[in-house]
PDB file of C-alpha atoms in Angstrom:
ATOM      1  CA  UNK A 275       6.997   9.945 -30.440  1.00  0.00           C
ATOM      2  CA  UNK A 276       7.840   7.531 -27.622  1.00  0.00           C
ATOM      3  CA  UNK A 277       7.035   8.883 -24.168  1.00  0.00           C
ATOM      4  CA  UNK A 278       8.590   7.703 -20.896  1.00  0.00           C
ATOM      5  CA  UNK A 279       7.548   9.050 -17.510  1.00  0.00           C
ATOM      6  CA  UNK A 280      10.261   8.910 -14.842  1.00  0.00           C
ATOM      7  CA  UNK A 281       9.578   9.065 -11.074  1.00  0.00           C
ATOM      8  CA  UNK A 282       6.060  10.567 -11.259  1.00  0.00           C
ATOM      9  CA  UNK A 283       3.500   8.067 -12.443  1.00  0.00           C
ATOM     10  CA  UNK A 284       0.506   9.443 -14.339  1.00  0.00           C
ATOM     11  CA  UNK A 285      -2.970   8.244 -13.326  1.00  0.00           C
ATOM     12  CA  UNK A 286      -3.261   6.159 -16.502  1.00  0.00           C
ATOM     13  CA  UNK A 287      -0.617   4.929 -18.909  1.00  0.00           C
ATOM     14  CA  UNK A 288      -1.780   4.762 -22.532  1.00  0.00           C
ATOM     15  CA  UNK A 289      -0.357   2.119 -24.883  1.00  0.00           C
ATOM     16  CA  UNK A 290       3.140   2.896 -26.097  1.00  0.00           C
ATOM     17  CA  UNK A 291       3.915   4.983 -23.004  1.00  0.00           C
ATOM     18  CA  UNK A 292       6.182   3.658 -20.244  1.00  0.00           C
ATOM     19  CA  UNK A 293       6.891   4.575 -16.628  1.00  0.00           C
ATOM     20  CA  UNK A 294      10.210   4.093 -14.833  1.00  0.00           C
ATOM     21  CA  UNK A 295      10.321   4.671 -11.100  1.00  0.00           C
ATOM     22  CA  UNK A 296      10.298   3.226  -7.618  1.00  0.00           C
ATOM     23  CA  UNK A 297       7.196   1.780  -5.975  1.00  0.00           C
ATOM     24  CA  UNK A 298       6.485   4.382  -3.282  1.00  0.00           C
ATOM     25  CA  UNK A 299       4.615   1.969  -1.017  1.00  0.00           C
ATOM     26  CA  UNK A 300       7.890   0.050  -0.583  1.00  0.00           C
ATOM     27  CA  UNK A 301       9.580   3.147   0.875  1.00  0.00           C
ATOM     28  CA  UNK A 302       6.930   3.369   3.595  1.00  0.00           C
ATOM     29  CA  UNK A 303       7.070  -0.366   4.264  1.00  0.00           C
ATOM     30  CA  UNK A 304      10.873  -0.436   4.600  1.00  0.00           C
ATOM     31  CA  UNK A 305      10.940   2.680   6.769  1.00  0.00           C
ATOM     32  CA  UNK A 306       8.210   1.441   9.122  1.00  0.00           C
ATOM     33  CA  UNK A 307       9.566  -2.111   9.406  1.00  0.00           C
ATOM     34  CA  UNK A 308      12.840  -0.646  10.688  1.00  0.00           C
ATOM     35  CA  UNK A 309      11.039   1.742  13.077  1.00  0.00           C
ATOM     36  CA  UNK A 310       8.758  -1.019  14.420  1.00  0.00           C
ATOM     37  CA  UNK A 311      11.744  -3.242  15.141  1.00  0.00           C
ATOM     38  CA  UNK A 312      13.646  -0.371  16.789  1.00  0.00           C
ATOM     39  CA  UNK A 313      10.613   0.295  19.014  1.00  0.00           C
ATOM     40  CA  UNK A 314      10.342  -3.356  19.983  1.00  0.00           C
ATOM     41  CA  UNK A 315       6.897  -3.468  18.389  1.00  0.00           C
ATOM     42  CA  UNK A 316       5.227  -0.892  20.633  1.00  0.00           C
ATOM     43  CA  UNK A 317       4.857   2.877  20.804  1.00  0.00           C
ATOM     44  CA  UNK A 318       3.184   5.971  19.428  1.00  0.00           C
ATOM     45  CA  UNK A 319       4.025   6.989  15.859  1.00  0.00           C
ATOM     46  CA  UNK A 320       3.361  10.283  14.117  1.00  0.00           C
ATOM     47  CA  UNK A 321       3.325  10.500  10.309  1.00  0.00           C
ATOM     48  CA  UNK A 322       4.473  13.529   8.324  1.00  0.00           C
ATOM     49  CA  UNK A 323       2.897  13.350   4.881  1.00  0.00           C
ATOM     50  CA  UNK A 324       4.240  15.012   1.768  1.00  0.00           C
ATOM     51  CA  UNK A 325       1.878  16.793  -0.619  1.00  0.00           C
ATOM     52  CA  UNK A 326      -1.208  14.573  -0.436  1.00  0.00           C
ATOM     53  CA  UNK A 327      -2.154  15.309  -4.048  1.00  0.00           C
ATOM     54  CA  UNK A 328       0.956  13.319  -5.067  1.00  0.00           C
ATOM     55  CA  UNK A 329       1.048   9.560  -5.386  1.00  0.00           C
ATOM     56  CA  UNK A 330       4.436   9.339  -3.616  1.00  0.00           C
ATOM     57  CA  UNK A 331       3.011  10.828  -0.406  1.00  0.00           C
ATOM     58  CA  UNK A 332      -0.144   8.718  -0.518  1.00  0.00           C
ATOM     59  CA  UNK A 333       1.721   5.463  -1.132  1.00  0.00           C
ATOM     60  CA  UNK A 334       4.590   6.037   1.334  1.00  0.00           C
ATOM     61  CA  UNK A 335       2.007   6.695   4.050  1.00  0.00           C
ATOM     62  CA  UNK A 336       0.007   3.629   2.961  1.00  0.00           C
ATOM     63  CA  UNK A 337       3.172   1.541   3.369  1.00  0.00           C
ATOM     64  CA  UNK A 338       3.765   2.877   6.887  1.00  0.00           C
ATOM     65  CA  UNK A 339       0.171   2.093   7.891  1.00  0.00           C
ATOM     66  CA  UNK A 340       0.288  -1.374   6.313  1.00  0.00           C
ATOM     67  CA  UNK A 341       3.223  -2.327   8.558  1.00  0.00           C
ATOM     68  CA  UNK A 342       1.799  -0.607  11.661  1.00  0.00           C
ATOM     69  CA  UNK A 343      -1.367  -2.707  11.351  1.00  0.00           C
ATOM     70  CA  UNK A 344       0.716  -5.817  12.064  1.00  0.00           C
ATOM     71  CA  UNK A 345       1.679  -4.459  15.504  1.00  0.00           C
ATOM     72  CA  UNK A 346      -1.245  -4.196  17.945  1.00  0.00           C
ATOM     73  CA  UNK A 347       0.888  -2.145  20.366  1.00  0.00           C
ATOM     74  CA  UNK A 348       1.881   0.475  17.786  1.00  0.00           C
ATOM     75  CA  UNK A 349      -0.537   3.394  17.475  1.00  0.00           C
ATOM     76  CA  UNK A 350      -0.480   6.096  14.805  1.00  0.00           C
ATOM     77  CA  UNK A 351      -1.495   9.038  16.974  1.00  0.00           C
ATOM     78  CA  UNK A 352      -1.045  11.991  14.614  1.00  0.00           C
ATOM     79  CA  UNK A 353      -0.820  12.473  10.861  1.00  0.00           C
ATOM     80  CA  UNK A 354      -0.519  15.718   8.943  1.00  0.00           C
ATOM     81  CA  UNK A 355       1.045  17.096   5.764  1.00  0.00           C
ATOM     82  CA  UNK A 356       4.321  18.982   5.923  1.00  0.00           C
ATOM     83  CA  UNK A 357       4.296  19.380   2.105  1.00  0.00           C
ATOM     84  CA  UNK A 358       7.826  17.930   1.766  1.00  0.00           C
ATOM     85  CA  UNK A 359       9.250  21.098   3.464  1.00  0.00           C
ATOM     86  CA  UNK A 360      11.783  21.232   6.326  1.00  0.00           C
ATOM     87  CA  UNK A 361      10.177  24.355   7.849  1.00  0.00           C
ATOM     88  CA  UNK A 362       6.723  22.762   7.830  1.00  0.00           C
ATOM     89  CA  UNK A 363       8.092  19.572   9.385  1.00  0.00           C
ATOM     90  CA  UNK A 364       9.677  21.656  12.131  1.00  0.00           C
ATOM     91  CA  UNK A 365       6.430  23.562  12.815  1.00  0.00           C
ATOM     92  CA  UNK A 366       4.370  20.344  12.848  1.00  0.00           C
ATOM     93  CA  UNK A 367       6.747  18.664  15.282  1.00  0.00           C
ATOM     94  CA  UNK A 368       6.823  21.716  17.563  1.00  0.00           C
ATOM     95  CA  UNK A 369       3.015  21.643  17.771  1.00  0.00           C
ATOM     96  CA  UNK A 370       2.927  17.907  18.392  1.00  0.00           C
ATOM     97  CA  UNK A 371       5.561  18.114  21.129  1.00  0.00           C
ATOM     98  CA  UNK A 372       3.747  21.022  22.784  1.00  0.00           C
ATOM     99  CA  UNK A 373       0.568  18.909  22.957  1.00  0.00           C
ATOM    100  CA  UNK A 374       2.337  16.855  25.624  1.00  0.00           C
ATOM    101  CA  UNK A 375       1.283  13.557  24.034  1.00  0.00           C
ATOM    102  CA  UNK A 376       3.786  10.710  24.094  1.00  0.00           C
ATOM    103  CA  UNK A 377       5.623  10.407  20.752  1.00  0.00           C
ATOM    104  CA  UNK A 378       8.055   7.536  20.257  1.00  0.00           C
ATOM    105  CA  UNK A 379       8.801   7.813  16.533  1.00  0.00           C
ATOM    106  CA  UNK A 380       8.325  10.028  13.488  1.00  0.00           C
ATOM    107  CA  UNK A 381       7.740   8.473  10.053  1.00  0.00           C
ATOM    108  CA  UNK A 382       8.285  11.288   7.551  1.00  0.00           C
ATOM    109  CA  UNK A 383       7.547  10.865   3.828  1.00  0.00           C
ATOM    110  CA  UNK A 384      10.866  12.562   2.989  1.00  0.00           C
ATOM    111  CA  UNK A 385      14.153  13.609   4.582  1.00  0.00           C
ATOM    112  CA  UNK A 386      13.457  17.350   4.532  1.00  0.00           C
ATOM    113  CA  UNK A 387      10.469  16.970   6.880  1.00  0.00           C
ATOM    114  CA  UNK A 388      12.432  14.464   8.991  1.00  0.00           C
ATOM    115  CA  UNK A 389      15.234  17.015   9.432  1.00  0.00           C
ATOM    116  CA  UNK A 390      12.663  19.634  10.447  1.00  0.00           C
ATOM    117  CA  UNK A 391      11.324  17.179  13.034  1.00  0.00           C
ATOM    118  CA  UNK A 392      14.853  16.576  14.354  1.00  0.00           C
ATOM    119  CA  UNK A 393      15.382  20.334  14.757  1.00  0.00           C
ATOM    120  CA  UNK A 394      12.163  20.629  16.794  1.00  0.00           C
ATOM    121  CA  UNK A 395      13.081  17.574  18.891  1.00  0.00           C
ATOM    122  CA  UNK A 396      16.509  19.061  19.582  1.00  0.00           C
ATOM    123  CA  UNK A 397      15.000  22.432  20.568  1.00  0.00           C
ATOM    124  CA  UNK A 398      12.684  20.594  22.995  1.00  0.00           C
ATOM    125  CA  UNK A 399      15.660  18.813  24.584  1.00  0.00           C
ATOM    126  CA  UNK A 400      14.426  15.381  23.492  1.00  0.00           C
ATOM    127  CA  UNK A 401      17.173  14.400  21.042  1.00  0.00           C
ATOM    128  CA  UNK A 402      17.726  10.641  21.189  1.00  0.00           C
ATOM    129  CA  UNK A 403      14.341   9.984  22.829  1.00  0.00           C
ATOM    130  CA  UNK A 404      12.325   9.887  19.590  1.00  0.00           C
ATOM    131  CA  UNK A 405      13.172   7.747  16.549  1.00  0.00           C
ATOM    132  CA  UNK A 406      13.069   9.703  13.279  1.00  0.00           C
ATOM    133  CA  UNK A 407      12.814   8.193   9.791  1.00  0.00           C
ATOM    134  CA  UNK A 408      12.871   9.859   6.377  1.00  0.00           C
ATOM    135  CA  UNK A 409      12.981   8.902   2.707  1.00  0.00           C
ATOM    136  CA  UNK A 410      15.481   9.911  -0.031  1.00  0.00           C
ATOM    137  CA  UNK A 411      18.918   9.486   1.609  1.00  0.00           C
ATOM    138  CA  UNK A 412      19.707  13.094   0.664  1.00  0.00           C
ATOM    139  CA  UNK A 413      23.177  14.427   1.461  1.00  0.00           C
ATOM    140  CA  UNK A 414      21.728  16.520   4.321  1.00  0.00           C
ATOM    141  CA  UNK A 415      19.994  13.434   5.713  1.00  0.00           C
ATOM    142  CA  UNK A 416      23.184  11.372   5.554  1.00  0.00           C
ATOM    143  CA  UNK A 417      24.987  14.169   7.425  1.00  0.00           C
ATOM    144  CA  UNK A 418      22.254  14.011  10.108  1.00  0.00           C
ATOM    145  CA  UNK A 419      22.707  10.240  10.303  1.00  0.00           C
ATOM    146  CA  UNK A 420      26.472  10.674  10.551  1.00  0.00           C
ATOM    147  CA  UNK A 421      25.841  13.004  13.510  1.00  0.00           C
ATOM    148  CA  UNK A 422      23.639  10.343  15.138  1.00  0.00           C
ATOM    149  CA  UNK A 423      20.421  12.344  14.779  1.00  0.00           C
ATOM    150  CA  UNK A 424      18.532  10.604  11.945  1.00  0.00           C
ATOM    151  CA  UNK A 425      17.801   6.926  12.575  1.00  0.00           C
ATOM    152  CA  UNK A 426      16.716   5.584   9.192  1.00  0.00           C
ATOM    153  CA  UNK A 427      16.064   6.699   5.623  1.00  0.00           C
ATOM    154  CA  UNK A 428      15.296   4.993   2.317  1.00  0.00           C
ATOM    155  CA  UNK A 429      17.378   5.564  -0.817  1.00  0.00           C
ATOM    156  CA  UNK A 430      15.539   6.362  -4.017  1.00  0.00           C
ATOM    157  CA  UNK A 431      17.909   5.547  -6.849  1.00  0.00           C
ATOM    158  CA  UNK A 432      17.582   8.601  -9.098  1.00  0.00           C
ATOM    159  CA  UNK A 433      20.518   7.513 -11.276  1.00  0.00           C
ATOM    160  CA  UNK A 434      18.959   4.067 -11.704  1.00  0.00           C
ATOM    161  CA  UNK A 435      15.651   5.707 -12.613  1.00  0.00           C
ATOM    162  CA  UNK A 436      17.369   7.985 -15.138  1.00  0.00           C
ATOM    163  CA  UNK A 437      19.275   5.101 -16.727  1.00  0.00           C
ATOM    164  CA  UNK A 438      16.110   3.013 -16.848  1.00  0.00           C
ATOM    165  CA  UNK A 439      14.254   5.913 -18.467  1.00  0.00           C
ATOM    166  CA  UNK A 440      16.903   6.341 -21.162  1.00  0.00           C
ATOM    167  CA  UNK A 441      17.115   2.595 -21.877  1.00  0.00           C
ATOM    168  CA  UNK A 442      13.327   2.378 -22.143  1.00  0.00           C
ATOM    169  CA  UNK A 443      13.124   5.434 -24.441  1.00  0.00           C
ATOM    170  CA  UNK A 444      15.797   3.991 -26.766  1.00  0.00           C
ATOM    171  CA  UNK A 445      13.947   0.666 -26.971  1.00  0.00           C
ATOM    172  CA  UNK A 446      10.646   2.443 -27.703  1.00  0.00           C
ATOM    173  CA  UNK A 447      12.322   4.544 -30.420  1.00  0.00           C
ATOM    174  CA  UNK A 448      13.665   1.348 -32.021  1.00  0.00           C
ATOM    175  CA  UNK A 449      10.231  -0.235 -31.856  1.00  0.00           C
ATOM    176  CA  UNK A 450      11.470  -2.911 -29.454  1.00  0.00           C
ATOM    177  CA  UNK A 451       9.114  -4.320 -26.816  1.00  0.00           C
ATOM    178  CA  UNK A 452       9.429  -2.761 -23.344  1.00  0.00           C
ATOM    179  CA  UNK A 453       7.893  -3.331 -19.941  1.00  0.00           C
ATOM    180  CA  UNK A 454       5.231  -0.663 -19.530  1.00  0.00           C
ATOM    181  CA  UNK A 455       6.243  -0.202 -15.893  1.00  0.00           C
ATOM    182  CA  UNK A 456       9.906  -0.573 -14.881  1.00  0.00           C
ATOM    183  CA  UNK A 457      10.491  -0.647 -11.109  1.00  0.00           C
ATOM    184  CA  UNK A 458      13.808   0.524  -9.642  1.00  0.00           C
ATOM    185  CA  UNK A 459      13.933  -0.810  -6.056  1.00  0.00           C
ATOM    186  CA  UNK A 460      14.300   1.363  -2.960  1.00  0.00           C
ATOM    187  CA  UNK A 461      17.165   0.591  -0.554  1.00  0.00           C
ATOM    188  CA  UNK A 462      17.118   0.827   3.255  1.00  0.00           C
ATOM    189  CA  UNK A 463      19.763   3.173   4.709  1.00  0.00           C
ATOM    190  CA  UNK A 464      20.675   2.805   8.384  1.00  0.00           C
ATOM    191  CA  UNK A 465      23.548   3.784  10.707  1.00  0.00           C
ATOM    192  CA  UNK A 466      25.144   0.449   9.699  1.00  0.00           C
ATOM    193  CA  UNK A 467      25.400   1.133   5.950  1.00  0.00           C
ATOM    194  CA  UNK A 468      24.884   4.877   5.354  1.00  0.00           C
ATOM    195  CA  UNK A 469      28.551   5.492   4.535  1.00  0.00           C
ATOM    196  CA  UNK A 470      28.043   3.471   1.322  1.00  0.00           C
ATOM    197  CA  UNK A 471      25.639   6.209   0.169  1.00  0.00           C
ATOM    198  CA  UNK A 472      27.776   9.247   1.027  1.00  0.00           C
ATOM    199  CA  UNK A 473      29.193  10.951  -2.051  1.00  0.00           C
TER     200      UNK A 473
END
């Protein structure tokens, strides 16, 4: 029986098994490159991790850090897991803001945590002072961007992943050769192009 994993990559891929997904490190790289440019290459960044037992959270954060290392005047001052949840992102951001430390940007592993951060920033009267980035380009996130509250997100092409998964499964079933890993690229979503992603 041919087996194709989509979106969540197992630790090891046996022969005859394929994976179709997006390379999570790219999401962190794209997000952080945009943030670094928006900050003019200097400032304090906080990272909201997803569930750290999951490869997507680990790799998105690795991508953010990889870019930050290229900017001597960018410091990652706080990093904690919000477990992909809006409420946890809100609570994390409230705590960080209450610490009184300077925060110039939030790099969240997904849009739900980014939206939570925005809600905390708004409650603290700091809307527009802190750059916020997410990942997923969810409909809620695009609405936040439309309202001028979310600065950047990264689109994960679920339809492309699904189509790639089906195509790969059909090829495996026919005994045709397939790439063991099929990458579907992420896409950067900003205030300039977000309308292209609104349903």
